[in-house]
mmCIF file of C-alpha atoms and ligand atoms in Angstrom:
data_model
loop_
_atom_site.group_PDB
_atom_site.id
_atom_site.type_symbol
_atom_site.label_atom_id
_atom_site.label_comp_id
_atom_site.label_asym_id
_atom_site.label_seq_id
_atom_site.Cartn_x
_atom_site.Cartn_y
_atom_site.Cartn_z
ATOM 1 C CA MET A 1 8.899 20.794 -19.225
ATOM 2 C CA ARG A 2 8.437 18.998 -15.759
ATOM 3 C CA GLN A 3 10.772 15.822 -15.237
ATOM 4 C CA GLN A 4 8.213 13.105 -14.659
ATOM 5 C CA GLU A 5 6.671 14.327 -18.127
ATOM 6 C CA LYS A 6 9.796 12.838 -20.000
ATOM 7 C CA THR A 7 9.814 9.618 -21.224
ATOM 8 C CA VAL A 8 12.320 6.726 -21.328
ATOM 9 C CA LEU A 9 13.599 7.613 -24.499
ATOM 10 C CA ASP A 10 14.139 10.832 -23.821
ATOM 11 C CA LEU A 11 16.708 10.160 -21.066
ATOM 12 C CA PHE A 12 18.152 7.285 -23.173
ATOM 13 C CA ASN A 13 18.434 9.997 -25.906
ATOM 14 C CA ARG A 14 20.499 12.710 -23.753
ATOM 15 C CA ARG A 15 22.614 9.980 -22.551
ATOM 16 C CA LYS A 16 22.829 8.946 -26.410
ATOM 17 C CA VAL A 17 22.163 5.425 -25.981
ATOM 18 C CA SER A 18 22.059 4.567 -29.476
ATOM 19 C CA ARG A 19 18.777 2.965 -31.349
ATOM 20 C CA ARG A 20 20.223 -0.504 -31.521
ATOM 21 C CA ASP A 21 21.323 -0.461 -27.596
ATOM 22 C CA PHE A 22 17.496 0.865 -27.150
ATOM 23 C CA LEU A 23 15.854 -1.692 -29.210
ATOM 24 C CA GLN A 24 18.707 -4.507 -27.061
ATOM 25 C CA PHE A 25 17.589 -2.930 -23.900
ATOM 26 C CA CYS A 26 13.886 -3.929 -24.843
ATOM 27 C CA ALA A 27 14.766 -7.363 -25.948
ATOM 28 C CA PHE A 28 16.623 -8.018 -22.876
ATOM 29 C CA MET A 29 13.605 -6.929 -20.925
ATOM 30 C CA ALA A 30 11.380 -8.706 -22.377
ATOM 31 C CA ALA A 31 13.349 -12.022 -21.722
ATOM 32 C CA ALA A 32 13.769 -11.225 -18.157
ATOM 33 C CA ILE A 33 10.386 -10.912 -17.753
ATOM 34 C CA GLY A 34 9.392 -14.061 -19.584
ATOM 35 C CA LEU A 35 7.943 -12.204 -22.621
ATOM 36 C CA GLU A 36 8.207 -13.581 -26.176
ATOM 37 C CA SER A 37 9.660 -11.442 -28.430
ATOM 38 C CA THR A 38 6.769 -9.939 -30.280
ATOM 39 C CA ALA A 39 6.580 -8.411 -26.946
ATOM 40 C CA VAL A 40 9.762 -6.101 -27.823
ATOM 41 C CA PRO A 41 7.878 -3.643 -30.157
ATOM 42 C CA GLN A 42 5.291 -3.299 -27.424
ATOM 43 C CA ILE A 43 7.754 -2.439 -24.873
ATOM 44 C CA ALA A 44 9.696 -0.063 -26.805
ATOM 45 C CA ALA A 45 6.558 1.939 -27.590
ATOM 46 C CA ALA A 46 5.911 2.430 -24.290
ATOM 47 C CA LEU A 47 9.549 3.243 -23.110
ATOM 48 C CA GLU A 48 9.306 5.909 -26.631
ATOM 49 C CA THR A 49 5.876 7.217 -25.259
ATOM 50 C CA LYS A 50 4.270 6.809 -22.043
ATOM 51 C CA PRO A 51 5.580 9.446 -18.908
ATOM 52 C CA ARG A 52 8.232 7.806 -16.651
ATOM 53 C CA PRO A 53 5.924 6.655 -13.421
ATOM 54 C CA PRO A 54 6.471 8.986 -10.317
ATOM 55 C CA VAL A 55 7.911 7.218 -7.511
ATOM 56 C CA ILE A 56 8.316 7.671 -3.796
ATOM 57 C CA TRP A 57 10.801 5.768 -2.621
ATOM 58 C CA LEU A 58 10.774 5.180 1.369
ATOM 59 C CA HIS A 59 13.141 3.436 3.509
ATOM 60 C CA PHE A 60 12.900 1.654 7.063
ATOM 61 C CA GLN A 61 14.777 -0.868 9.033
ATOM 62 C CA GLU A 62 17.101 -2.216 6.060
ATOM 63 C CA CYS A 63 20.902 -1.655 5.089
ATOM 64 C CA THR A 64 20.277 -0.127 1.916
ATOM 65 C CA GLY A 65 21.180 -3.018 -0.296
ATOM 66 C CA CYS A 66 18.003 -2.842 -2.300
ATOM 67 C CA SER A 67 19.016 0.562 -4.052
ATOM 68 C CA GLU A 68 22.864 -0.510 -4.125
ATOM 69 C CA SER A 69 21.616 -3.949 -6.087
ATOM 70 C CA PHE A 70 19.295 -1.151 -8.478
ATOM 71 C CA LEU A 71 22.263 1.596 -8.920
ATOM 72 C CA ARG A 72 25.406 -0.816 -9.470
ATOM 73 C CA THR A 73 23.816 -2.883 -11.640
ATOM 74 C CA SER A 74 26.895 -4.281 -14.258
ATOM 75 C CA HIS A 75 24.470 -4.596 -17.002
ATOM 76 C CA PRO A 76 26.170 -2.233 -19.893
ATOM 77 C CA ILE A 77 22.581 -0.964 -20.810
ATOM 78 C CA LEU A 78 21.215 -1.159 -17.738
ATOM 79 C CA ALA A 79 23.653 0.427 -15.557
ATOM 80 C CA ASP A 80 23.354 4.113 -17.428
ATOM 81 C CA VAL A 81 20.005 3.961 -17.279
ATOM 82 C CA ILE A 82 18.133 2.131 -14.517
ATOM 83 C CA PHE A 83 17.331 4.884 -12.537
ATOM 84 C CA ASP A 84 15.732 6.503 -15.776
ATOM 85 C CA LEU A 85 12.867 4.282 -15.680
ATOM 86 C CA ILE A 86 11.482 6.245 -13.204
ATOM 87 C CA SER A 87 10.608 9.482 -12.357
ATOM 88 C CA LEU A 88 12.390 9.555 -9.086
ATOM 89 C CA ASP A 89 10.507 12.481 -6.600
ATOM 90 C CA TYR A 90 11.693 11.108 -2.894
ATOM 91 C CA HIS A 91 14.556 8.837 -2.702
ATOM 92 C CA GLU A 92 15.851 9.502 1.154
ATOM 93 C CA THR A 93 19.621 8.487 0.301
ATOM 94 C CA LEU A 94 19.757 10.054 -2.855
ATOM 95 C CA GLN A 95 18.097 13.040 -3.034
ATOM 96 C CA ALA A 96 19.836 16.439 -2.667
ATOM 97 C CA ALA A 97 17.320 17.992 -0.408
ATOM 98 C CA ALA A 98 17.203 17.111 3.389
ATOM 99 C CA GLY A 99 15.037 18.001 6.541
ATOM 100 C CA LEU A 100 12.177 20.358 6.087
ATOM 101 C CA GLN A 101 12.553 20.467 2.138
ATOM 102 C CA ALA A 102 12.982 16.915 1.604
ATOM 103 C CA GLU A 103 9.457 16.277 3.477
ATOM 104 C CA GLU A 104 7.847 19.209 1.742
ATOM 105 C CA ALA A 105 8.785 17.534 -1.520
ATOM 106 C CA LYS A 106 7.533 14.502 -0.729
ATOM 107 C CA LEU A 107 4.165 16.126 0.270
ATOM 108 C CA LYS A 108 4.180 18.132 -3.135
ATOM 109 C CA ALA A 109 5.200 14.687 -5.450
ATOM 110 C CA MET A 110 1.912 12.623 -3.287
ATOM 111 C CA THR A 111 -0.376 15.677 -4.231
ATOM 112 C CA GLU A 112 0.555 16.390 -7.425
ATOM 113 C CA ASN A 113 0.582 12.730 -8.783
ATOM 114 C CA LYS A 114 -1.999 11.601 -6.361
ATOM 115 C CA GLY A 115 -3.364 8.174 -7.746
ATOM 116 C CA LYS A 116 -0.625 7.707 -9.798
ATOM 117 C CA TYR A 117 2.738 6.832 -8.276
ATOM 118 C CA ILE A 118 4.445 3.879 -7.426
ATOM 119 C CA LEU A 119 5.529 3.712 -3.526
ATOM 120 C CA CYS A 120 8.435 2.058 -3.419
ATOM 121 C CA VAL A 121 9.438 0.540 -0.409
ATOM 122 C CA GLU A 122 12.718 -0.742 1.401
ATOM 123 C CA GLY A 123 13.029 -2.188 4.957
ATOM 124 C CA SER A 124 10.159 -3.730 7.177
ATOM 125 C CA ILE A 125 8.078 -1.064 9.327
ATOM 126 C CA PRO A 126 8.959 -1.527 12.881
ATOM 127 C CA ALA A 127 5.312 -1.552 14.468
ATOM 128 C CA GLY A 128 6.261 -2.116 18.452
ATOM 129 C CA GLU A 129 5.921 0.200 20.668
ATOM 130 C CA ASN A 130 3.719 2.640 18.916
ATOM 131 C CA GLY A 131 6.322 3.228 16.006
ATOM 132 C CA GLN A 132 8.809 4.542 17.667
ATOM 133 C CA TYR A 133 11.832 2.354 16.633
ATOM 134 C CA CYS A 134 12.030 4.354 13.930
ATOM 135 C CA THR A 135 10.581 8.089 12.832
ATOM 136 C CA ILE A 136 11.447 10.163 10.246
ATOM 137 C CA GLY A 137 10.452 13.732 10.890
ATOM 138 C CA GLY A 138 9.094 13.023 13.938
ATOM 139 C CA LYS A 139 6.564 10.936 12.496
ATOM 140 C CA PRO A 140 6.530 7.004 12.859
ATOM 141 C CA ALA A 141 7.600 4.822 10.080
ATOM 142 C CA THR A 142 4.267 3.377 10.872
ATOM 143 C CA LYS A 143 2.293 6.511 9.708
ATOM 144 C CA LEU A 144 4.692 7.614 6.788
ATOM 145 C CA LEU A 145 3.639 4.558 5.339
ATOM 146 C CA ALA A 146 0.278 4.743 6.008
ATOM 147 C CA GLU A 147 0.245 8.482 4.217
ATOM 148 C CA ALA A 148 2.126 7.672 1.586
ATOM 149 C CA ALA A 149 0.094 4.219 0.525
ATOM 150 C CA LYS A 150 -2.929 6.044 1.112
ATOM 151 C CA ASP A 151 -3.040 8.058 -2.605
ATOM 152 C CA CYS A 152 -0.852 5.842 -4.869
ATOM 153 C CA ALA A 153 -1.395 3.232 -7.305
ATOM 154 C CA ALA A 154 0.527 0.037 -6.518
ATOM 155 C CA VAL A 155 3.182 -0.390 -3.781
ATOM 156 C CA ILE A 156 6.470 -2.499 -4.624
ATOM 157 C CA ALA A 157 8.172 -3.976 -1.374
ATOM 158 C CA TRP A 158 11.863 -4.146 -2.496
ATOM 159 C CA GLY A 159 13.511 -6.855 -0.869
ATOM 160 C CA SER A 160 13.289 -9.375 1.734
ATOM 161 C CA CYS A 161 12.839 -7.316 4.769
ATOM 162 C CA ALA A 162 9.775 -5.263 3.064
ATOM 163 C CA ALA A 163 8.547 -8.304 1.759
ATOM 164 C CA ASN A 164 8.972 -10.757 4.668
ATOM 165 C CA GLY A 165 10.938 -9.005 7.241
ATOM 166 C CA GLY A 166 14.176 -9.784 7.102
ATOM 167 C CA LEU A 167 17.018 -9.416 9.246
ATOM 168 C CA PRO A 168 14.994 -6.684 11.302
ATOM 169 C CA ALA A 169 12.019 -9.376 12.013
ATOM 170 C CA ALA A 170 14.065 -12.440 12.538
ATOM 171 C CA ASN A 171 13.446 -13.563 16.084
ATOM 172 C CA PRO A 172 12.992 -12.629 18.900
ATOM 173 C CA ASN A 173 12.135 -9.516 16.336
ATOM 174 C CA PRO A 174 12.516 -7.080 19.040
ATOM 175 C CA THR A 175 10.901 -4.002 17.059
ATOM 176 C CA GLY A 176 7.410 -5.714 16.471
ATOM 177 C CA ALA A 177 9.056 -5.417 12.425
ATOM 178 C CA LYS A 178 5.984 -6.034 9.842
ATOM 179 C CA THR A 179 6.234 -6.566 6.232
ATOM 180 C CA VAL A 180 4.310 -3.667 3.639
ATOM 181 C CA ASP A 181 1.331 -6.484 2.475
ATOM 182 C CA GLN A 182 0.957 -6.786 6.636
ATOM 183 C CA LEU A 183 0.327 -2.854 6.897
ATOM 184 C CA VAL A 184 -1.028 -1.566 3.824
ATOM 185 C CA LYS A 185 -4.308 -2.588 2.685
ATOM 186 C CA GLY A 186 -6.875 -2.109 -0.321
ATOM 187 C CA LYS A 187 -3.711 -1.718 -2.796
ATOM 188 C CA PRO A 188 -1.917 -3.740 -5.182
ATOM 189 C CA VAL A 189 1.609 -4.503 -3.374
ATOM 190 C CA ILE A 190 4.065 -6.521 -5.258
ATOM 191 C CA ASN A 191 6.714 -8.561 -3.569
ATOM 192 C CA VAL A 192 10.257 -8.727 -4.570
ATOM 193 C CA PRO A 193 12.268 -10.321 -2.311
ATOM 194 C CA GLY A 194 16.000 -11.239 -1.904
ATOM 195 C CA CYS A 195 18.730 -9.541 0.475
ATOM 196 C CA PRO A 196 18.822 -7.995 -1.946
ATOM 197 C CA PRO A 197 17.037 -8.520 -4.836
ATOM 198 C CA ILE A 198 18.863 -8.731 -8.224
ATOM 199 C CA ALA A 199 18.853 -5.295 -10.428
ATOM 200 C CA GLU A 200 17.650 -7.037 -13.679
ATOM 201 C CA VAL A 201 14.083 -7.888 -11.511
ATOM 202 C CA MET A 202 13.790 -4.569 -10.103
ATOM 203 C CA ALA A 203 14.078 -3.423 -13.630
ATOM 204 C CA GLY A 204 11.519 -6.025 -15.223
ATOM 205 C CA VAL A 205 9.004 -5.455 -12.485
ATOM 206 C CA ILE A 206 8.588 -1.685 -13.348
ATOM 207 C CA VAL A 207 9.383 -1.903 -17.545
ATOM 208 C CA HIS A 208 6.432 -4.635 -17.116
ATOM 209 C CA TYR A 209 4.289 -1.908 -14.729
ATOM 210 C CA LEU A 210 5.272 1.029 -17.662
ATOM 211 C CA THR A 211 4.475 -1.196 -20.850
ATOM 212 C CA PHE A 212 1.260 -2.967 -19.437
ATOM 213 C CA ASP A 213 -0.018 -0.096 -16.914
ATOM 214 C CA LYS A 214 -0.400 -3.586 -14.246
ATOM 215 C CA LEU A 215 1.878 -5.129 -12.222
ATOM 216 C CA PRO A 216 2.951 -8.662 -13.494
ATOM 217 C CA GLU A 217 1.130 -11.932 -12.612
ATOM 218 C CA LEU A 218 2.081 -12.549 -8.716
ATOM 219 C CA ASP A 219 2.366 -15.755 -7.177
ATOM 220 C CA PHE A 220 0.608 -17.100 -3.912
ATOM 221 C CA ALA A 221 3.253 -14.843 -1.705
ATOM 222 C CA GLY A 222 2.515 -11.587 -3.984
ATOM 223 C CA ARG A 223 5.889 -12.351 -5.848
ATOM 224 C CA PRO A 224 5.889 -11.883 -10.098
ATOM 225 C CA LYS A 225 5.601 -15.413 -11.261
ATOM 226 C CA ALA A 226 8.496 -14.477 -14.169
ATOM 227 C CA PHE A 227 11.497 -14.229 -11.419
ATOM 228 C CA TYR A 228 10.198 -16.515 -8.300
ATOM 229 C CA ASP A 229 8.518 -19.480 -10.304
ATOM 230 C CA HIS A 230 11.703 -21.483 -10.320
ATOM 231 C CA ARG A 231 13.865 -22.960 -7.145
ATOM 232 C CA ILE A 232 17.359 -22.188 -7.280
ATOM 233 C CA HIS A 233 18.057 -25.811 -6.856
ATOM 234 C CA ASP A 234 16.290 -26.061 -10.645
ATOM 235 C CA LYS A 235 18.705 -24.353 -12.663
ATOM 236 C CA CYS A 236 21.705 -24.798 -10.615
ATOM 237 C CA ASN A 237 25.243 -25.190 -12.321
ATOM 238 C CA ARG A 238 26.195 -28.117 -9.417
ATOM 239 C CA ARG A 239 22.996 -29.667 -10.036
ATOM 240 C CA ALA A 240 24.442 -32.814 -12.021
ATOM 241 C CA TYR A 241 26.213 -33.011 -8.595
ATOM 242 C CA TYR A 242 23.498 -33.161 -6.446
ATOM 243 C CA ASP A 243 21.997 -35.387 -8.921
ATOM 244 C CA ALA A 244 25.269 -37.964 -9.208
ATOM 245 C CA GLY A 245 25.505 -37.639 -5.396
ATOM 246 C CA MET A 246 28.706 -35.795 -5.240
ATOM 247 C CA PHE A 247 28.489 -33.411 -2.430
ATOM 248 C CA ALA A 248 31.108 -31.031 -0.667
ATOM 249 C CA GLU A 249 31.592 -31.722 2.535
ATOM 250 C CA LYS A 250 34.047 -29.004 3.649
ATOM 251 C CA PHE A 251 34.527 -25.650 2.412
ATOM 252 C CA ASP A 252 38.233 -26.627 1.007
ATOM 253 C CA ASP A 253 37.714 -30.476 0.551
ATOM 254 C CA GLU A 254 38.127 -31.784 -3.238
ATOM 255 C CA GLY A 255 34.804 -31.820 -3.804
ATOM 256 C CA ALA A 256 34.625 -28.256 -3.162
ATOM 257 C CA LYS A 257 37.470 -27.553 -5.222
ATOM 258 C CA GLN A 258 36.220 -29.377 -8.310
ATOM 259 C CA GLY A 259 32.475 -27.520 -7.762
ATOM 260 C CA TRP A 260 30.554 -30.413 -6.446
ATOM 261 C CA CYS A 261 26.848 -29.296 -4.813
ATOM 262 C CA LEU A 262 26.977 -27.379 -1.798
ATOM 263 C CA TYR A 263 23.810 -29.153 -0.061
ATOM 264 C CA LYS A 264 25.602 -30.808 2.749
ATOM 265 C CA LEU A 265 27.035 -27.151 3.454
ATOM 266 C CA GLY A 266 23.428 -25.632 4.018
ATOM 267 C CA CYS A 267 22.753 -24.842 0.751
ATOM 268 C CA LYS A 268 18.881 -23.851 0.569
ATOM 269 C CA GLY A 269 18.870 -23.806 -3.326
ATOM 270 C CA PRO A 270 16.138 -26.863 -3.005
ATOM 271 C CA THR A 271 13.667 -24.626 -1.171
ATOM 272 C CA THR A 272 14.464 -21.001 -2.372
ATOM 273 C CA PHE A 273 12.373 -19.606 -5.266
ATOM 274 C CA ASN A 274 14.422 -16.539 -7.039
ATOM 275 C CA SER A 275 16.046 -15.489 -10.011
ATOM 276 C CA CYS A 276 19.942 -16.524 -9.386
ATOM 277 C CA SER A 277 20.945 -19.367 -10.955
ATOM 278 C CA THR A 278 18.991 -17.795 -14.297
ATOM 279 C CA ILE A 279 19.725 -14.502 -14.502
ATOM 280 C CA ARG A 280 22.414 -14.559 -12.136
ATOM 281 C CA TRP A 281 24.368 -11.272 -10.752
ATOM 282 C CA ASN A 282 26.741 -8.591 -12.100
ATOM 283 C CA ASN A 283 25.740 -9.019 -15.482
ATOM 284 C CA GLY A 284 25.296 -12.448 -15.468
ATOM 285 C CA THR A 285 29.055 -13.331 -13.950
ATOM 286 C CA SER A 286 27.916 -15.281 -11.214
ATOM 287 C CA TYR A 287 25.657 -15.859 -7.860
ATOM 288 C CA PRO A 288 26.303 -17.293 -4.580
ATOM 289 C CA ILE A 289 26.260 -20.827 -5.179
ATOM 290 C CA GLN A 290 28.598 -21.007 -8.704
ATOM 291 C CA SER A 291 30.938 -18.508 -6.326
ATOM 292 C CA GLY A 292 31.750 -21.222 -3.480
ATOM 293 C CA HIS A 293 28.856 -20.201 -1.370
ATOM 294 C CA PRO A 294 25.728 -22.205 -0.306
ATOM 295 C CA CYS A 295 22.201 -20.287 -1.098
ATOM 296 C CA ILE A 296 21.176 -19.019 2.182
ATOM 297 C CA GLY A 297 17.591 -18.999 1.062
ATOM 298 C CA CYS A 298 18.036 -14.994 1.198
ATOM 299 C CA SER A 299 14.433 -14.672 -0.750
ATOM 300 C CA GLU A 300 12.398 -16.779 1.440
ATOM 301 C CA GLU A 301 10.625 -16.256 4.430
ATOM 302 C CA ASN A 302 12.158 -16.016 8.195
ATOM 303 C CA PHE A 303 15.348 -16.813 6.201
ATOM 304 C CA TRP A 304 17.178 -15.701 9.082
ATOM 305 C CA ASP A 305 15.651 -18.196 11.244
ATOM 306 C CA ASN A 306 15.344 -21.296 8.801
ATOM 307 C CA GLY A 307 17.747 -23.176 10.427
ATOM 308 C CA PRO A 308 21.288 -22.347 10.683
ATOM 309 C CA PHE A 309 22.911 -21.462 7.217
ATOM 310 C CA TYR A 310 25.573 -23.876 7.330
ATOM 311 C CA THR A 311 23.541 -27.144 8.154
ATOM 312 C CA HIS A 312 22.115 -28.987 5.605
ATOM 313 C CA LEU A 313 17.846 -29.427 5.030
ATOM 314 C CA ALA A 314 16.843 -32.490 7.373
ATOM 315 C CA ASP A 315 14.579 -33.225 4.225
ATOM 316 C CA MET A 316 15.481 -33.200 0.322
ATOM 317 C CA PRO A 317 12.210 -31.136 -1.132
ATOM 318 C CA GLY A 318 10.837 -32.524 -4.304
ATOM 319 C CA MET A 319 11.725 -36.185 -2.973
ATOM 320 C CA LYS A 320 10.753 -39.069 -1.006
ATOM 321 C CA ILE A 321 9.252 -37.777 2.487
ATOM 322 C CA GLY A 322 12.533 -38.627 5.046
ATOM 323 C CA TRP A 323 15.185 -38.764 1.680
ATOM 324 C CA ASN A 324 18.386 -36.788 3.097
ATOM 325 C CA ALA A 325 21.236 -36.271 0.620
ATOM 326 C CA ASP A 326 23.307 -39.121 1.796
ATOM 327 C CA GLN A 327 20.294 -41.430 0.587
ATOM 328 C CA ILE A 328 19.679 -39.558 -2.376
ATOM 329 C CA GLY A 329 22.981 -41.264 -4.088
ATOM 330 C CA LEU A 330 22.741 -41.872 -7.768
ATOM 331 C CA ALA A 331 18.967 -41.336 -7.930
ATOM 332 C CA ALA A 332 17.939 -39.520 -10.727
ATOM 333 C CA THR A 333 14.718 -36.431 -10.457
ATOM 334 C CA ALA A 334 13.573 -34.856 -12.649
ATOM 335 C CA VAL A 335 11.434 -36.283 -15.719
ATOM 336 C CA THR A 336 11.647 -32.740 -17.450
ATOM 337 C CA VAL A 337 13.317 -31.413 -20.481
ATOM 338 C CA GLY A 338 15.283 -29.847 -17.858
ATOM 339 C CA GLY A 339 15.821 -32.974 -16.036
ATOM 340 C CA ILE A 340 16.986 -34.945 -19.398
ATOM 341 C CA ALA A 341 19.483 -32.467 -19.919
ATOM 342 C CA VAL A 342 20.633 -32.624 -15.910
ATOM 343 C CA HIS A 343 20.460 -36.145 -16.199
ATOM 344 C CA THR A 344 22.787 -36.597 -19.107
ATOM 345 C CA ALA A 345 25.167 -34.428 -17.190
ATOM 346 C CA ALA A 346 24.918 -36.202 -14.100
ATOM 347 C CA THR A 347 25.743 -39.398 -16.283
ATOM 348 C CA THR A 348 28.402 -37.660 -17.578
ATOM 349 C CA VAL A 349 29.746 -36.646 -14.048
ATOM 350 C CA ILE A 350 28.905 -40.492 -12.522
ATOM 351 C CA LYS A 351 31.033 -41.920 -15.680
ATOM 352 C CA GLY A 352 34.170 -39.629 -14.357
ATOM 353 C CA LYS A 353 33.792 -40.828 -10.901
ATOM 354 C CA GLU A 354 33.458 -44.457 -11.669
ATOM 355 C CA LYS A 355 36.689 -43.722 -14.271
ATOM 356 C CA LYS A 356 38.412 -42.002 -11.633
ATOM 357 C CA SER A 357 37.639 -44.979 -9.247
ATOM 358 C CA GLU A 358 38.818 -47.587 -11.700
ATOM 359 C CA GLN A 359 42.169 -45.161 -11.919
ATOM 360 C CA LYS A 360 42.532 -45.288 -8.322
ATOM 361 C CA GLY A 361 41.766 -49.248 -7.790
ATOM 362 C CA GLY A 362 44.650 -49.945 -11.368
ATOM 363 C CA ASN A 363 46.899 -47.409 -9.243
ATOM 364 C CA GLY A 364 46.283 -49.295 -6.145
HETATM 365 FE FE1 FSX B 1 16.632 -5.991 3.488
HETATM 366 FE FE2 FSX B 1 17.014 -3.959 1.515
HETATM 367 FE FE3 FSX B 1 18.765 -7.328 3.083
HETATM 368 FE FE4 FSX B 1 19.824 -4.618 2.732
HETATM 369 O O1 FSX B 1 17.401 -2.294 1.399
HETATM 370 S S1 FSX B 1 16.561 -7.409 1.938
HETATM 371 S S2 FSX B 1 18.424 -5.974 4.139
HETATM 372 S S3 FSX B 1 20.432 -6.427 1.453
HETATM 373 O O2 FSX B 1 19.074 -3.817 1.389
HETATM 374 O O3 FSX B 1 15.826 -3.956 2.558
HETATM 375 FE FE1 SF4 B 2 22.945 -26.388 -6.136
HETATM 376 FE FE2 SF4 B 2 22.614 -25.614 -3.810
HETATM 377 FE FE3 SF4 B 2 21.256 -27.506 -5.303
HETATM 378 FE FE4 SF4 B 2 23.616 -28.300 -4.684
HETATM 379 S S1 SF4 B 2 21.765 -28.652 -3.131
HETATM 380 S S2 SF4 B 2 22.137 -28.107 -6.861
HETATM 381 S S3 SF4 B 2 24.724 -26.741 -4.817
HETATM 382 S S4 SF4 B 2 21.066 -25.884 -5.543
HETATM 383 FE FE1 F3S B 3 20.092 -15.389 -1.787
HETATM 384 FE FE2 F3S B 3 20.330 -17.633 -2.327
HETATM 385 FE FE3 F3S B 3 20.267 -16.165 -4.320
HETATM 386 S S1 F3S B 3 21.784 -16.973 -0.866
HETATM 387 S S2 F3S B 3 21.661 -14.251 -3.785
HETATM 388 S S3 F3S B 3 18.842 -16.581 -3.063
HETATM 389 S S4 F3S B 3 21.472 -18.114 -4.299
#
């Protein structure tokens, strides 16, 4: 049996993943994709019966962090099986083959899986100087992308470089870096930004494709809505401090030590759409803000050029125009269910703050 004819379950079985773990994995994926639990049997059936999608994975201008993110997940089941979800026919940094042999393998995979393979792209594509900034096997990246995209079923642009240009496209964009969707026309393209994207998000996109034979619902920027519908700020673990007007002013001040909001230290959470504050990283352990660093907006367009990382935004999105962190003070924001929870937390924080100043006053 050829590798790509095997199902995901075949490979799970070979790795001795129990039935219980398999179903847990399906439930985890359903939740990550934002589906009801009723979708679990459908996901399980797809992974049991459908051939794994053939994948050609190209690398252009990037750091390979997207592959690393996919590989290095610490989710107990995902870590073992993530690459089993796909039938990887060509991946420049993981394949054993090299040189002519590798290029021939890619051509063979593209011919045998014509119209069926998913083209995964990491990195932006240098279009300046006729593509001479990046050539593989003597061909410019622009040509390699066009060749591979011609007969694919869909393209996944992994990471901010492929989806938004990322670091290589930062001003003055010396290589004329372009995004996948600027160059590939007439094929479905899904953008999965983040520098890099979260492994669970990457797996969720593939499981959705495998289960429903189509890409998940996308937003205006071509991103899967299930993962990029909310701002980091909406579910941030420091949000109560933001609502309470309690901001760390320096990385080593008392506010920073107490876990206060990092807005004044440049946090771009209010303008960044990603799943970091919900799914988090390293099997849900943490994410930049929880670990003490402001969000630098790595999943947003032009994030390298969107102002200095450690300078705060001029305006507060979602607030009255012109309001800034200093003016927000104790104003509560959302009137949503989430907002009520946040407001309750904020009230607790404010009460604590009042108590502290009372004590301070009493002592003084
Ligand atoms: Fe870009 Fe991916 Fe940033 Fe790196 O390959 S999105 S530089 S983490 O890894 O493309
Ligand atoms: Fe969290 Fe940043 Fe929003 Fe503060 S500004 S609540 S640290 S996302
Ligand atoms: Fe990137 Fe911000 Fe998440 S910097 S990893 S989008 S918290």
